[in-house]
Backbone as JSON, one array per atom type, in Angstrom:
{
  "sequence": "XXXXXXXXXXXXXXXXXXXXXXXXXXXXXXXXXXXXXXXXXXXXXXXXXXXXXXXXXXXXXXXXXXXXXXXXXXXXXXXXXXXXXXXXXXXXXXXXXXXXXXXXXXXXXXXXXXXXXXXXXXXXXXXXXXXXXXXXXXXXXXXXXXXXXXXXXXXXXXXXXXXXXXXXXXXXXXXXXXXXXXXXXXXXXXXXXXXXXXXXXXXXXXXXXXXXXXXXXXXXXXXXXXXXXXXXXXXXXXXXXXX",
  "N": [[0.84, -1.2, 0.0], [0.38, 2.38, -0.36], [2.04, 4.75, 0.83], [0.39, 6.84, 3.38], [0.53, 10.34, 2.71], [1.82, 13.55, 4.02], [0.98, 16.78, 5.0], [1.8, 20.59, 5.46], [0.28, 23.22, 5.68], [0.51, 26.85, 5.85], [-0.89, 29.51, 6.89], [-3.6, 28.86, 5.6], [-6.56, 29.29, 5.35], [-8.01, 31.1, 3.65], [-8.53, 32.17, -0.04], [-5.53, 30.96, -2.49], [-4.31, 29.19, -0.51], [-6.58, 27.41, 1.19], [-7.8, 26.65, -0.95], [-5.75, 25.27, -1.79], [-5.83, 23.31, 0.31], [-8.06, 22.11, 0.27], [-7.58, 20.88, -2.04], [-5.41, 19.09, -1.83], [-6.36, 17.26, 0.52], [-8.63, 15.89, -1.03], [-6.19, 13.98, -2.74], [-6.13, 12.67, -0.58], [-4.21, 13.37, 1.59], [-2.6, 13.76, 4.43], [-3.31, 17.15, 6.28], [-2.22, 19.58, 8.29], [-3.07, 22.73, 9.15], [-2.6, 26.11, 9.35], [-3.4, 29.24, 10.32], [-4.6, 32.71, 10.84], [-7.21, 32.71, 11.94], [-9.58, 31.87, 14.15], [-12.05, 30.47, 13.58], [-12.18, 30.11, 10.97], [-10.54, 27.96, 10.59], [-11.82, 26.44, 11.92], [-13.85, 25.57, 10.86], [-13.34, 24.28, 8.22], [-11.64, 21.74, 9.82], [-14.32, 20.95, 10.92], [-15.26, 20.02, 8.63], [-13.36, 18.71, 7.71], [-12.73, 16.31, 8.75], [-11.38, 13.75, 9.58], [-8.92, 14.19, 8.39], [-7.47, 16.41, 8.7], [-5.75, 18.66, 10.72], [-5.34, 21.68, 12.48], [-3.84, 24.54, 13.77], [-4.27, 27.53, 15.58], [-2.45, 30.18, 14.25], [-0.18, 33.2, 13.88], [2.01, 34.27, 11.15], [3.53, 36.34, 11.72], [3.63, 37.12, 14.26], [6.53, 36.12, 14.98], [8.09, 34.37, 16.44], [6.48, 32.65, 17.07], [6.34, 30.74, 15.68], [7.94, 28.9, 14.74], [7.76, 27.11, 17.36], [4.95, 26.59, 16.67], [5.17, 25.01, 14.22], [7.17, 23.0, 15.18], [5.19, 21.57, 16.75], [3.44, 20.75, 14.92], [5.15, 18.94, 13.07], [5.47, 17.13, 14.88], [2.92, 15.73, 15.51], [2.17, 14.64, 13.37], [4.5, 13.05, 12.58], [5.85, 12.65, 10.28], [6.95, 14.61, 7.61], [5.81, 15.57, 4.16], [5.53, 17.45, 2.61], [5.54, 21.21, 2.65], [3.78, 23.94, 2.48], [3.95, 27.3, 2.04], [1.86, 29.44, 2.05], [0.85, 32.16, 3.45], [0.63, 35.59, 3.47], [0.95, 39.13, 3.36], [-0.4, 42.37, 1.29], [0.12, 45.39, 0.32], [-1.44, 48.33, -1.69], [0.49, 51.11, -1.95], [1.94, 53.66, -2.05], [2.61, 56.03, -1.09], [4.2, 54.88, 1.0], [3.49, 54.03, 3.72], [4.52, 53.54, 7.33], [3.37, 51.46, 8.77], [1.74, 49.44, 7.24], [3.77, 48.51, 6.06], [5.63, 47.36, 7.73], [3.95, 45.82, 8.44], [4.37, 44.02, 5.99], [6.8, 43.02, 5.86], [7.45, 41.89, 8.35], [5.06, 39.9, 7.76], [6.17, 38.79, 4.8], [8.7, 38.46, 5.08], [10.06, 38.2, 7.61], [8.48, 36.51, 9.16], [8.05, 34.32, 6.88], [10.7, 33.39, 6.06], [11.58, 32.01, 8.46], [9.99, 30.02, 8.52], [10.59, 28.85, 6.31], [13.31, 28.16, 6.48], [12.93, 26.62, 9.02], [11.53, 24.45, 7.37], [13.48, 23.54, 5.62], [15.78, 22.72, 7.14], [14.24, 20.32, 8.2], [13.43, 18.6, 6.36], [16.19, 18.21, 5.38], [17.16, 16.63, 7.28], [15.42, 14.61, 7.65], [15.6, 13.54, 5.36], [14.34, 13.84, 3.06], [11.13, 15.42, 1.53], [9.3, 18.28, 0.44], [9.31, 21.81, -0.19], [7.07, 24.21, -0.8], [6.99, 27.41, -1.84], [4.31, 30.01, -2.04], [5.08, 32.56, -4.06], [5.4, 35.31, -6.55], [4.61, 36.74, -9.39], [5.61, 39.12, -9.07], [7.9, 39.21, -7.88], [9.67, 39.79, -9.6], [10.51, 42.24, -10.82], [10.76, 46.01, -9.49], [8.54, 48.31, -8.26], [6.04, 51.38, -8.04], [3.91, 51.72, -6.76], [3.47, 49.67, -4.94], [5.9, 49.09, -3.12], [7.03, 47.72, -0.99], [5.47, 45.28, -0.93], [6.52, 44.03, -3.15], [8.83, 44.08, -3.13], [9.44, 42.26, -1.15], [8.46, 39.91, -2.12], [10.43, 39.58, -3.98], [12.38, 39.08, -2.19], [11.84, 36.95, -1.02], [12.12, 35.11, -3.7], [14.75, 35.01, -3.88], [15.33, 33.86, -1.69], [14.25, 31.41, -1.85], [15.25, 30.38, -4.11], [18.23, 29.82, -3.43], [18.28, 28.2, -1.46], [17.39, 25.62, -2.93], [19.77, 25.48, -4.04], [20.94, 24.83, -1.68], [20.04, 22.52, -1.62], [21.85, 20.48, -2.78], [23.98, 19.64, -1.26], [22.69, 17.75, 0.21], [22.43, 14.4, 0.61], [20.6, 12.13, -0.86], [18.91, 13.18, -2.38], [16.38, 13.81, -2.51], [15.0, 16.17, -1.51], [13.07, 18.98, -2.52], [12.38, 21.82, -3.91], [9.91, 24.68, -4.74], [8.98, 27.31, -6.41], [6.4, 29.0, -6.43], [5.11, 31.27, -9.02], [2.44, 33.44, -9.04], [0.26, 35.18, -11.24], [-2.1, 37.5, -11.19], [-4.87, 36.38, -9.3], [-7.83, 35.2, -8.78], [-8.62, 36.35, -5.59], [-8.56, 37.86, -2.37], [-6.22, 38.88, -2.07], [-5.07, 40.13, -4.43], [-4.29, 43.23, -5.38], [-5.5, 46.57, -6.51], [-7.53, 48.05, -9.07], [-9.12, 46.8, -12.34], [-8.02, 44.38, -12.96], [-5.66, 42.64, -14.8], [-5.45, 39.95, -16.41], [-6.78, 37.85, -14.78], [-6.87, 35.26, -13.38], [-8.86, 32.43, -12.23], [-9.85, 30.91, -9.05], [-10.04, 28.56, -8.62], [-8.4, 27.34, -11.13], [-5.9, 28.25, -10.66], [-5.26, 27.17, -7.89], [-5.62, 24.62, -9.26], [-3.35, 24.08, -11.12], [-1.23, 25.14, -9.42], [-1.45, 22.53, -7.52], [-0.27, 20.68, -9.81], [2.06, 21.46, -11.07], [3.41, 21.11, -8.29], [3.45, 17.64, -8.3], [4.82, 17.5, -10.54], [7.23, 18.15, -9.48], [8.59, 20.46, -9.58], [10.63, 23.78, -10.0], [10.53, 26.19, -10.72], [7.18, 28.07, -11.35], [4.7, 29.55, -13.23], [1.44, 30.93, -12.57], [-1.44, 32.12, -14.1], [0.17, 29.56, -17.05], [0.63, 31.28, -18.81], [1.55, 33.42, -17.86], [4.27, 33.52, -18.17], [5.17, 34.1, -20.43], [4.86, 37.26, -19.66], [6.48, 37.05, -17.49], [9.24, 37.03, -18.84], [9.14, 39.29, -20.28], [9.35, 41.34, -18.18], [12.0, 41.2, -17.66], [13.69, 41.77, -19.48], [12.9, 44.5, -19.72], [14.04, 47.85, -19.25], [14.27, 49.46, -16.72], [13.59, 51.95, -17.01], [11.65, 52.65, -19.17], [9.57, 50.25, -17.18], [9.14, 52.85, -14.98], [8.11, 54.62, -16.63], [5.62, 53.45, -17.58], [3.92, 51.79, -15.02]],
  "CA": [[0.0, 0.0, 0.0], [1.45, 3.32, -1.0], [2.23, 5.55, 2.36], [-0.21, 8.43, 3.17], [1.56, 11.6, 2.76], [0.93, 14.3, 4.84], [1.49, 18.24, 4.41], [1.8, 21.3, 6.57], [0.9, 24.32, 5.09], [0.99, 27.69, 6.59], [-2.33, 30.46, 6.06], [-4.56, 28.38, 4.95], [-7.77, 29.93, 5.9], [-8.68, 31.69, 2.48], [-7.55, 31.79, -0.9], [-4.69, 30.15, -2.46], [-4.29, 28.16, 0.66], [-7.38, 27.17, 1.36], [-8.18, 25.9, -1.97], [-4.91, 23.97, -1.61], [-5.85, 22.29, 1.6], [-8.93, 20.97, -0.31], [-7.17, 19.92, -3.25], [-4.82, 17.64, -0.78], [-7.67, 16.45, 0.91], [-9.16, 15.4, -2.77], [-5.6, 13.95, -3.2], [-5.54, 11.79, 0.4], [-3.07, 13.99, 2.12], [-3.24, 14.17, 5.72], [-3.26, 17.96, 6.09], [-2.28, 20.27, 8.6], [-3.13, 24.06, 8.75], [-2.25, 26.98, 10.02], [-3.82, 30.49, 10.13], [-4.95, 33.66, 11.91], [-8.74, 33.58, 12.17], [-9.51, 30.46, 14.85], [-13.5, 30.4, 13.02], [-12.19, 29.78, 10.19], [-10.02, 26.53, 10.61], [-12.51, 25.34, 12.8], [-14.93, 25.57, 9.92], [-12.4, 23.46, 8.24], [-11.93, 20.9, 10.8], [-15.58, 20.7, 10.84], [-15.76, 20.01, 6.85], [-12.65, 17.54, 6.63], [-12.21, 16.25, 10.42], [-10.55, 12.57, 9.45], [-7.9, 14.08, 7.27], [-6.7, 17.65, 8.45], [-5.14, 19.39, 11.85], [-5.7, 23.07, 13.2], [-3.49, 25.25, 14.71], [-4.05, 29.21, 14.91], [-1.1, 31.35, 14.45], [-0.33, 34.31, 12.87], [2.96, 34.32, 11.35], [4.4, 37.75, 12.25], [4.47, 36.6, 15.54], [7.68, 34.66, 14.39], [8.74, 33.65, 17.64], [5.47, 31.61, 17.72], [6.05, 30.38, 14.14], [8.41, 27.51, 15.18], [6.67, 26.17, 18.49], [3.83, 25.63, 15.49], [5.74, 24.55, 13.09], [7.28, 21.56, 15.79], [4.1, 21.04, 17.18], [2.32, 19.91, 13.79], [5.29, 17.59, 13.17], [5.08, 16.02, 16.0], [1.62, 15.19, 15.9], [2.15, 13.92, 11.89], [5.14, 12.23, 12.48], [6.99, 12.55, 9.33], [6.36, 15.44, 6.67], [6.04, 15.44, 3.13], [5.01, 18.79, 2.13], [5.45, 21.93, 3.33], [3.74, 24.73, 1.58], [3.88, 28.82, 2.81], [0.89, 30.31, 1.8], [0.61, 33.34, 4.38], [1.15, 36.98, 2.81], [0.31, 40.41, 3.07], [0.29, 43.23, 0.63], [-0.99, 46.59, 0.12], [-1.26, 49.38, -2.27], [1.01, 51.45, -0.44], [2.56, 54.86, -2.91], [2.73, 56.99, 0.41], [5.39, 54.52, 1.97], [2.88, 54.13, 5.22], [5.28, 52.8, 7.88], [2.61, 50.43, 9.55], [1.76, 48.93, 6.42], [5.55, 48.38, 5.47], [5.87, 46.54, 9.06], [2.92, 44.09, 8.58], [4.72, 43.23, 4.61], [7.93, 42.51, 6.56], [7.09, 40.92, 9.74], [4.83, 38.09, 7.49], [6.1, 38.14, 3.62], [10.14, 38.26, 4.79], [10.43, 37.63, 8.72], [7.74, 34.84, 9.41], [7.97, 33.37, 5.92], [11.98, 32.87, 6.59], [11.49, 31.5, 9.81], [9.57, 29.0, 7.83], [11.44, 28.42, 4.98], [14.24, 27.38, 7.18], [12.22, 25.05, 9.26], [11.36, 23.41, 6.6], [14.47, 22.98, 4.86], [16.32, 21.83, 8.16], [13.44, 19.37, 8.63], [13.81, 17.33, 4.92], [17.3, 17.38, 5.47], [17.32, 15.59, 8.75], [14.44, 13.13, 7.06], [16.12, 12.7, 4.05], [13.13, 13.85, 2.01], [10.77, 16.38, 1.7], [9.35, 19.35, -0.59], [8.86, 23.06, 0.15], [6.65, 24.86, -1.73], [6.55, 28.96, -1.28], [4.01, 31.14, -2.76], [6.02, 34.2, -4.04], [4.54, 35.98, -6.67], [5.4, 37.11, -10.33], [6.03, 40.41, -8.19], [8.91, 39.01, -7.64], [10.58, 39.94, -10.6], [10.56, 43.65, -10.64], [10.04, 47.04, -8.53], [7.1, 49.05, -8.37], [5.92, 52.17, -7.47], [2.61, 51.55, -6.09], [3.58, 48.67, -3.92], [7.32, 48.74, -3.48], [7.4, 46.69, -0.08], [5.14, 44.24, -1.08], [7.21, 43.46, -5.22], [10.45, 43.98, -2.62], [9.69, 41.38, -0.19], [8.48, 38.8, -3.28], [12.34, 39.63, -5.13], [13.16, 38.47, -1.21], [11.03, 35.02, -1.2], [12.5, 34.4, -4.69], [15.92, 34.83, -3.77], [16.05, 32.82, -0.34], [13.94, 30.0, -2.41], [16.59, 29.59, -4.92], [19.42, 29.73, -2.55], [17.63, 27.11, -0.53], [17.18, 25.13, -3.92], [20.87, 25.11, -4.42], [21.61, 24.43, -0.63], [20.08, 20.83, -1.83], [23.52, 19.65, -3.41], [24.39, 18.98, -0.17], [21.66, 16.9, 0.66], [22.99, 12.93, -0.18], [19.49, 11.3, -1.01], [18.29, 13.87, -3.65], [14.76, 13.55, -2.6], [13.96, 17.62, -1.3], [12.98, 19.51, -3.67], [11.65, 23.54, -3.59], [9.35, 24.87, -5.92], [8.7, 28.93, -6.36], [5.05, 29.25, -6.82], [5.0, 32.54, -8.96], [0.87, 33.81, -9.41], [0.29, 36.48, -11.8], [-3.52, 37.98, -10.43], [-5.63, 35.32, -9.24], [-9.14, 36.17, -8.26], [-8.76, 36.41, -3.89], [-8.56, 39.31, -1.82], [-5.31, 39.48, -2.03], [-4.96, 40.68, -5.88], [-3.91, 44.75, -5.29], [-5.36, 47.37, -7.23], [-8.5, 48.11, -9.87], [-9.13, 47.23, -13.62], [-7.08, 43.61, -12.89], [-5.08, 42.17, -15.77], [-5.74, 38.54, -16.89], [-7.29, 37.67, -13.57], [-7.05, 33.77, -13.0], [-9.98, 31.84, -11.38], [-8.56, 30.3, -7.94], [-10.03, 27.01, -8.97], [-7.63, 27.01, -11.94], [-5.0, 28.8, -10.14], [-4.91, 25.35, -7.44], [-5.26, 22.96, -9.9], [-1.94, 24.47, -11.75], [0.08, 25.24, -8.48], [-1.0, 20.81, -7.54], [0.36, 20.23, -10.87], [3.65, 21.92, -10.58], [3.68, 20.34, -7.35], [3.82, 16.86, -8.52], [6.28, 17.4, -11.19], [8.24, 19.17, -8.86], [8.71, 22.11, -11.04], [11.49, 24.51, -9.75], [9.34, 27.39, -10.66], [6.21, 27.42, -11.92], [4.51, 30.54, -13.33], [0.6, 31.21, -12.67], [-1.14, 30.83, -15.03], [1.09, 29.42, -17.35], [0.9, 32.45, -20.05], [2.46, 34.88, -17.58], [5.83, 33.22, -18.42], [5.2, 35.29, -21.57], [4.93, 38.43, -18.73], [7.95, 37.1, -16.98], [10.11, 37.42, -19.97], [9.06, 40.47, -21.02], [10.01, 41.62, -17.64], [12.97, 40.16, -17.26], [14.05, 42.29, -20.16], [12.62, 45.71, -19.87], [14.65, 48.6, -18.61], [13.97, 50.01, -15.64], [13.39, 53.54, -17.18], [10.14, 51.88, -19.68], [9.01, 50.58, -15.98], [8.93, 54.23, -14.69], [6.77, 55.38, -17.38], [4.52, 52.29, -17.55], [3.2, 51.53, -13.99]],
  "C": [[0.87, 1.25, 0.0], [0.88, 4.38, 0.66], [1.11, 6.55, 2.29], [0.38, 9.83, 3.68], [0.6, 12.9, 3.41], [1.79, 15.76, 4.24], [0.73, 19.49, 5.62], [1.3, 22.57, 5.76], [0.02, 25.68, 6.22], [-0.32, 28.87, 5.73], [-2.51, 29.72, 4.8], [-6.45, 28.02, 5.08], [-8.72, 30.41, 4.58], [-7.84, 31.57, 1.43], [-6.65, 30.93, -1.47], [-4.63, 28.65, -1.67], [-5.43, 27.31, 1.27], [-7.9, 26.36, 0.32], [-6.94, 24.69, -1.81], [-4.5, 22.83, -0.85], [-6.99, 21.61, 0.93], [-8.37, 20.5, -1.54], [-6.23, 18.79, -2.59], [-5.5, 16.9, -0.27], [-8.25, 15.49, -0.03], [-7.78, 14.05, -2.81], [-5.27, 12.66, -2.12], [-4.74, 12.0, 1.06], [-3.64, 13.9, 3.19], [-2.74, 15.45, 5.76], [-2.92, 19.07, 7.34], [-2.05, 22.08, 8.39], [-3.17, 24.93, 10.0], [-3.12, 28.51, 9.49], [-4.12, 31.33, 10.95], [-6.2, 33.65, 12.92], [-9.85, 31.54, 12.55], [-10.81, 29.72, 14.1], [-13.22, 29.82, 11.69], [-11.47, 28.08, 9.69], [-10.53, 25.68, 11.74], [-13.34, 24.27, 11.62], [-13.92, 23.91, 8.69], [-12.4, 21.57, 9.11], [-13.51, 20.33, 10.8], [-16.09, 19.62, 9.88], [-14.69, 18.28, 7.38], [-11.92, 16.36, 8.03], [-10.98, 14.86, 10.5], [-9.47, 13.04, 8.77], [-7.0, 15.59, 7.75], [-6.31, 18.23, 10.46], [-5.23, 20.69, 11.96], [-4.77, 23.66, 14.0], [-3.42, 26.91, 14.3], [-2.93, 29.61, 15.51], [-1.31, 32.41, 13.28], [1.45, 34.55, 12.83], [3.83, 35.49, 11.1], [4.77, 37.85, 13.45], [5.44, 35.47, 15.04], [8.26, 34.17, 15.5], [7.41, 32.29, 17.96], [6.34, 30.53, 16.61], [7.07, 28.52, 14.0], [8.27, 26.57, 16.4], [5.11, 25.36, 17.58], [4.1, 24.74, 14.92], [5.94, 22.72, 13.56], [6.03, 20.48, 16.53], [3.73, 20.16, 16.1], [3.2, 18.59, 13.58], [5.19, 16.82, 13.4], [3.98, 15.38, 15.98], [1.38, 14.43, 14.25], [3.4, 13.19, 11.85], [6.11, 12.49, 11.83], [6.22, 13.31, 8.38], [7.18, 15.9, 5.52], [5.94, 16.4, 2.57], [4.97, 19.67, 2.62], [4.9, 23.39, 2.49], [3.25, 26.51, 2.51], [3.11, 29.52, 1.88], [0.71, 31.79, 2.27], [1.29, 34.27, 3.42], [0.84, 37.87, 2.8], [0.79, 41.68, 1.81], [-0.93, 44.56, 0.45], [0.1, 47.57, -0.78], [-0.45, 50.36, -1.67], [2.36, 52.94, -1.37], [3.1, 55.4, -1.76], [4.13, 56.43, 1.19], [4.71, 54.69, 3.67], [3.92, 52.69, 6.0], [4.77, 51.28, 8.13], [2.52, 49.49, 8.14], [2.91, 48.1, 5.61], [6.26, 47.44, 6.62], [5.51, 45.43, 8.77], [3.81, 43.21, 7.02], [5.85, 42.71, 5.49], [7.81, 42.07, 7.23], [6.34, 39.72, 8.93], [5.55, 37.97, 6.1], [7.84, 38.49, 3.83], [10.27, 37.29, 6.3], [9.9, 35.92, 9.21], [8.12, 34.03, 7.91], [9.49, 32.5, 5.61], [12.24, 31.89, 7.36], [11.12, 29.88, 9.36], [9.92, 28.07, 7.23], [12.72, 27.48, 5.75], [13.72, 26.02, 8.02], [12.12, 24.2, 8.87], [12.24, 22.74, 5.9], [15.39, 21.97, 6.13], [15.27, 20.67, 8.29], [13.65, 17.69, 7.33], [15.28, 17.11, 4.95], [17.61, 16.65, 6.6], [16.53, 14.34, 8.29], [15.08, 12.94, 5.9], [14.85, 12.87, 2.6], [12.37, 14.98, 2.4], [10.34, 17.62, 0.18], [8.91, 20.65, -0.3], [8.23, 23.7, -1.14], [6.71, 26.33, -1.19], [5.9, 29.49, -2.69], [4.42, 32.57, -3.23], [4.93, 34.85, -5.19], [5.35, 36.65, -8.27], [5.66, 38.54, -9.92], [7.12, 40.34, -8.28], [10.13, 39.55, -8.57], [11.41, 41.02, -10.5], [10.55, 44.44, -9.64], [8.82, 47.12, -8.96], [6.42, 49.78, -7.68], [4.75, 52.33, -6.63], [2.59, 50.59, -4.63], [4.96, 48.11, -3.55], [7.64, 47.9, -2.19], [6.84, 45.35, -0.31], [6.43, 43.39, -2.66], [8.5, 43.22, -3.77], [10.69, 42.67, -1.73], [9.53, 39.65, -0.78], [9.56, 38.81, -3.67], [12.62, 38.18, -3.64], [12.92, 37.47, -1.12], [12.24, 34.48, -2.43], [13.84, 34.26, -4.83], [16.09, 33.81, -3.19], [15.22, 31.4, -0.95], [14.93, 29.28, -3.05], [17.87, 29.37, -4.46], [19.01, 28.27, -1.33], [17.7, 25.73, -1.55], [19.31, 24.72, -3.95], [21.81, 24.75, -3.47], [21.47, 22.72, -0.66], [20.73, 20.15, -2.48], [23.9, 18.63, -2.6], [23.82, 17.44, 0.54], [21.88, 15.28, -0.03], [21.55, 12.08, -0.75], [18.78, 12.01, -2.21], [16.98, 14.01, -3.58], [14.34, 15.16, -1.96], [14.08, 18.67, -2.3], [12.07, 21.19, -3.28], [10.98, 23.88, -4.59], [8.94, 26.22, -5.21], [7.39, 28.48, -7.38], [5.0, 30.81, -7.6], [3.38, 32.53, -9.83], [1.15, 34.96, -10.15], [-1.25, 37.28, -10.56], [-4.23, 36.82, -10.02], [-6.46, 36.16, -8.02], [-9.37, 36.0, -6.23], [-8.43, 38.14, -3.68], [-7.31, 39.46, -1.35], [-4.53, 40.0, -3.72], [-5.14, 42.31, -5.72], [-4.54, 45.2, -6.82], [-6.96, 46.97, -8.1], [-8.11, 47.74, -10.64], [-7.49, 45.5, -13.94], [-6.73, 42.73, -13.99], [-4.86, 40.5, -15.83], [-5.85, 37.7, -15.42], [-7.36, 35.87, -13.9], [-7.86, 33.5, -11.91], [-8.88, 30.9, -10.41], [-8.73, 28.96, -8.37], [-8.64, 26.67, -9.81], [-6.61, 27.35, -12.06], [-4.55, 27.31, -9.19], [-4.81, 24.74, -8.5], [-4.11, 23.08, -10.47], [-0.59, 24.76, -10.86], [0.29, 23.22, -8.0], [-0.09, 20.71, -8.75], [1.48, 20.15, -10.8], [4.02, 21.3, -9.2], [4.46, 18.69, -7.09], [4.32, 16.48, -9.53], [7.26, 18.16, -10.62], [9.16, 20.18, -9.64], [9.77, 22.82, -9.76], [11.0, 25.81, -9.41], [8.58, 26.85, -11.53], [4.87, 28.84, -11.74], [2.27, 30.26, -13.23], [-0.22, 32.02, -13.23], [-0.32, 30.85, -15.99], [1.39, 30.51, -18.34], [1.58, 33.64, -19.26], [3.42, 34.59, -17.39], [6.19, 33.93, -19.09], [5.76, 36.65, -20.71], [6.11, 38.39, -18.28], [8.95, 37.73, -17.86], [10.11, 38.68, -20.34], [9.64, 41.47, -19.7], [11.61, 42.03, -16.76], [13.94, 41.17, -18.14], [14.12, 43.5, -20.65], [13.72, 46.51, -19.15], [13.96, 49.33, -17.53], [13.11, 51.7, -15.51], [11.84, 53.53, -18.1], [9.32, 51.79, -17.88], [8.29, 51.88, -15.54], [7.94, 54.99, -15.48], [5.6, 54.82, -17.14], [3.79, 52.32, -16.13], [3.5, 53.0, -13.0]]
}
């Protein structure tokens, strides 16, 4: 009989994450989740009670973020999946401090905190896969939201540096995958008048996918590779006019 694989992932209350705790579920995963808003991963629990785990945190408190983290192991044993959903971002031209706190405290400090966890954890088991949601943000600046694009560059750095810390690793089995979303329709999609808006349904079913070809990166949906590129290649001074 083929093992049942279990998975941790991190804000998975709404959105993204939420859809991707029921697509594991769908999939036979045993599931634990994490999030802010205790009503909502009860609701959860409620729905999927034989198959999934509960613990609220909020990971900006990062000092909690690894008392969670060891907790869920512990209580799953051995973990196959680790995926970091949690993220904040806001419109944010003005440079409002508070706002510039909450992007840093969850989409660099807690999501670090994480990232490491998880990587120390598959290399001690010998196996393992991290997924992080970053964000085709990641690519560029941007004047509208320059802590949120700045703290995605930062995900997509410490992913691939994490990615190439698995050399080391003698068994070959952990693997990282950079989730990058273009818009996808949740309430965390910034801004009016939103540009090739992806349905979340078909936003999950394309981040599973990439999942189990353990994709490296893996652009959401797949036509804003096109976007990547074109980014990838613009000058900085185009930018400036453009957005």
């Amino acid at each position: 009989m083929e093992k049942t694989k279990t998975a941790i992932i991190f804000g998975g209350t709404s959105g993204i994450g939420k859809g991707l705790v029921e697509k594991l579920i769908q999939e036979n995963y045993i599931v634990a989740v994490t999030g802010r808003r205790l009503e909502k991963l009860e609701e959860l629990k409620n729905k999927y009670s034989n198959q999934i785990l509960i613990k609220q945190n909020d990971i900006q408190q990062v000092d909690e973020v690894e008392k969670v983290f060891n907790e869920l192991v512990n209580e799953l044993g051995e973990v196959h999946l680790v995926i970091q959903s949690s993220g904040v971002g806001f419109v944010n031209p003005k440079l409002d401090w508070d706002k510039q706190e909450q992007t840093i405290n969850t989409n660099v400090l807690g999501v670090t905190k994480l990232y490491a966890l998880a990587y120390k954890l598959f290399k001690k088991q010998g196996f393992g896969h991290l997924v992080g949601i970053s964000s085709i943000a990641s690519l560029r600046g941007n004047r509208a939201a320059p802590d949120y694009f700045s703290s995605k560059a930062y995900q997509k750095a410490y992913l691939e540096s994490l990615y190439i810390k698995t050399k080391s690793i003698k068994t070959k089995k952990v693997f990282i995958t950079d989730i990058r979303p273009g818009f996808v329709d949740t309430a965390m999609a910034l801004g009016d008048g939103i540009f090739w808006m992806v349905p979340l349904e078909k936003a999950v079913n394309q981040i599973y996918s990439a999942i189990k070809r353990k994709k490296r990166v893996a652009y959401i949906s797949k036509r804003w590779r096109l976007i990547a590129w074109v980014l990838k290649i613009v000058p900085a001074r185009i930018l400036k006019m453009a957005t």
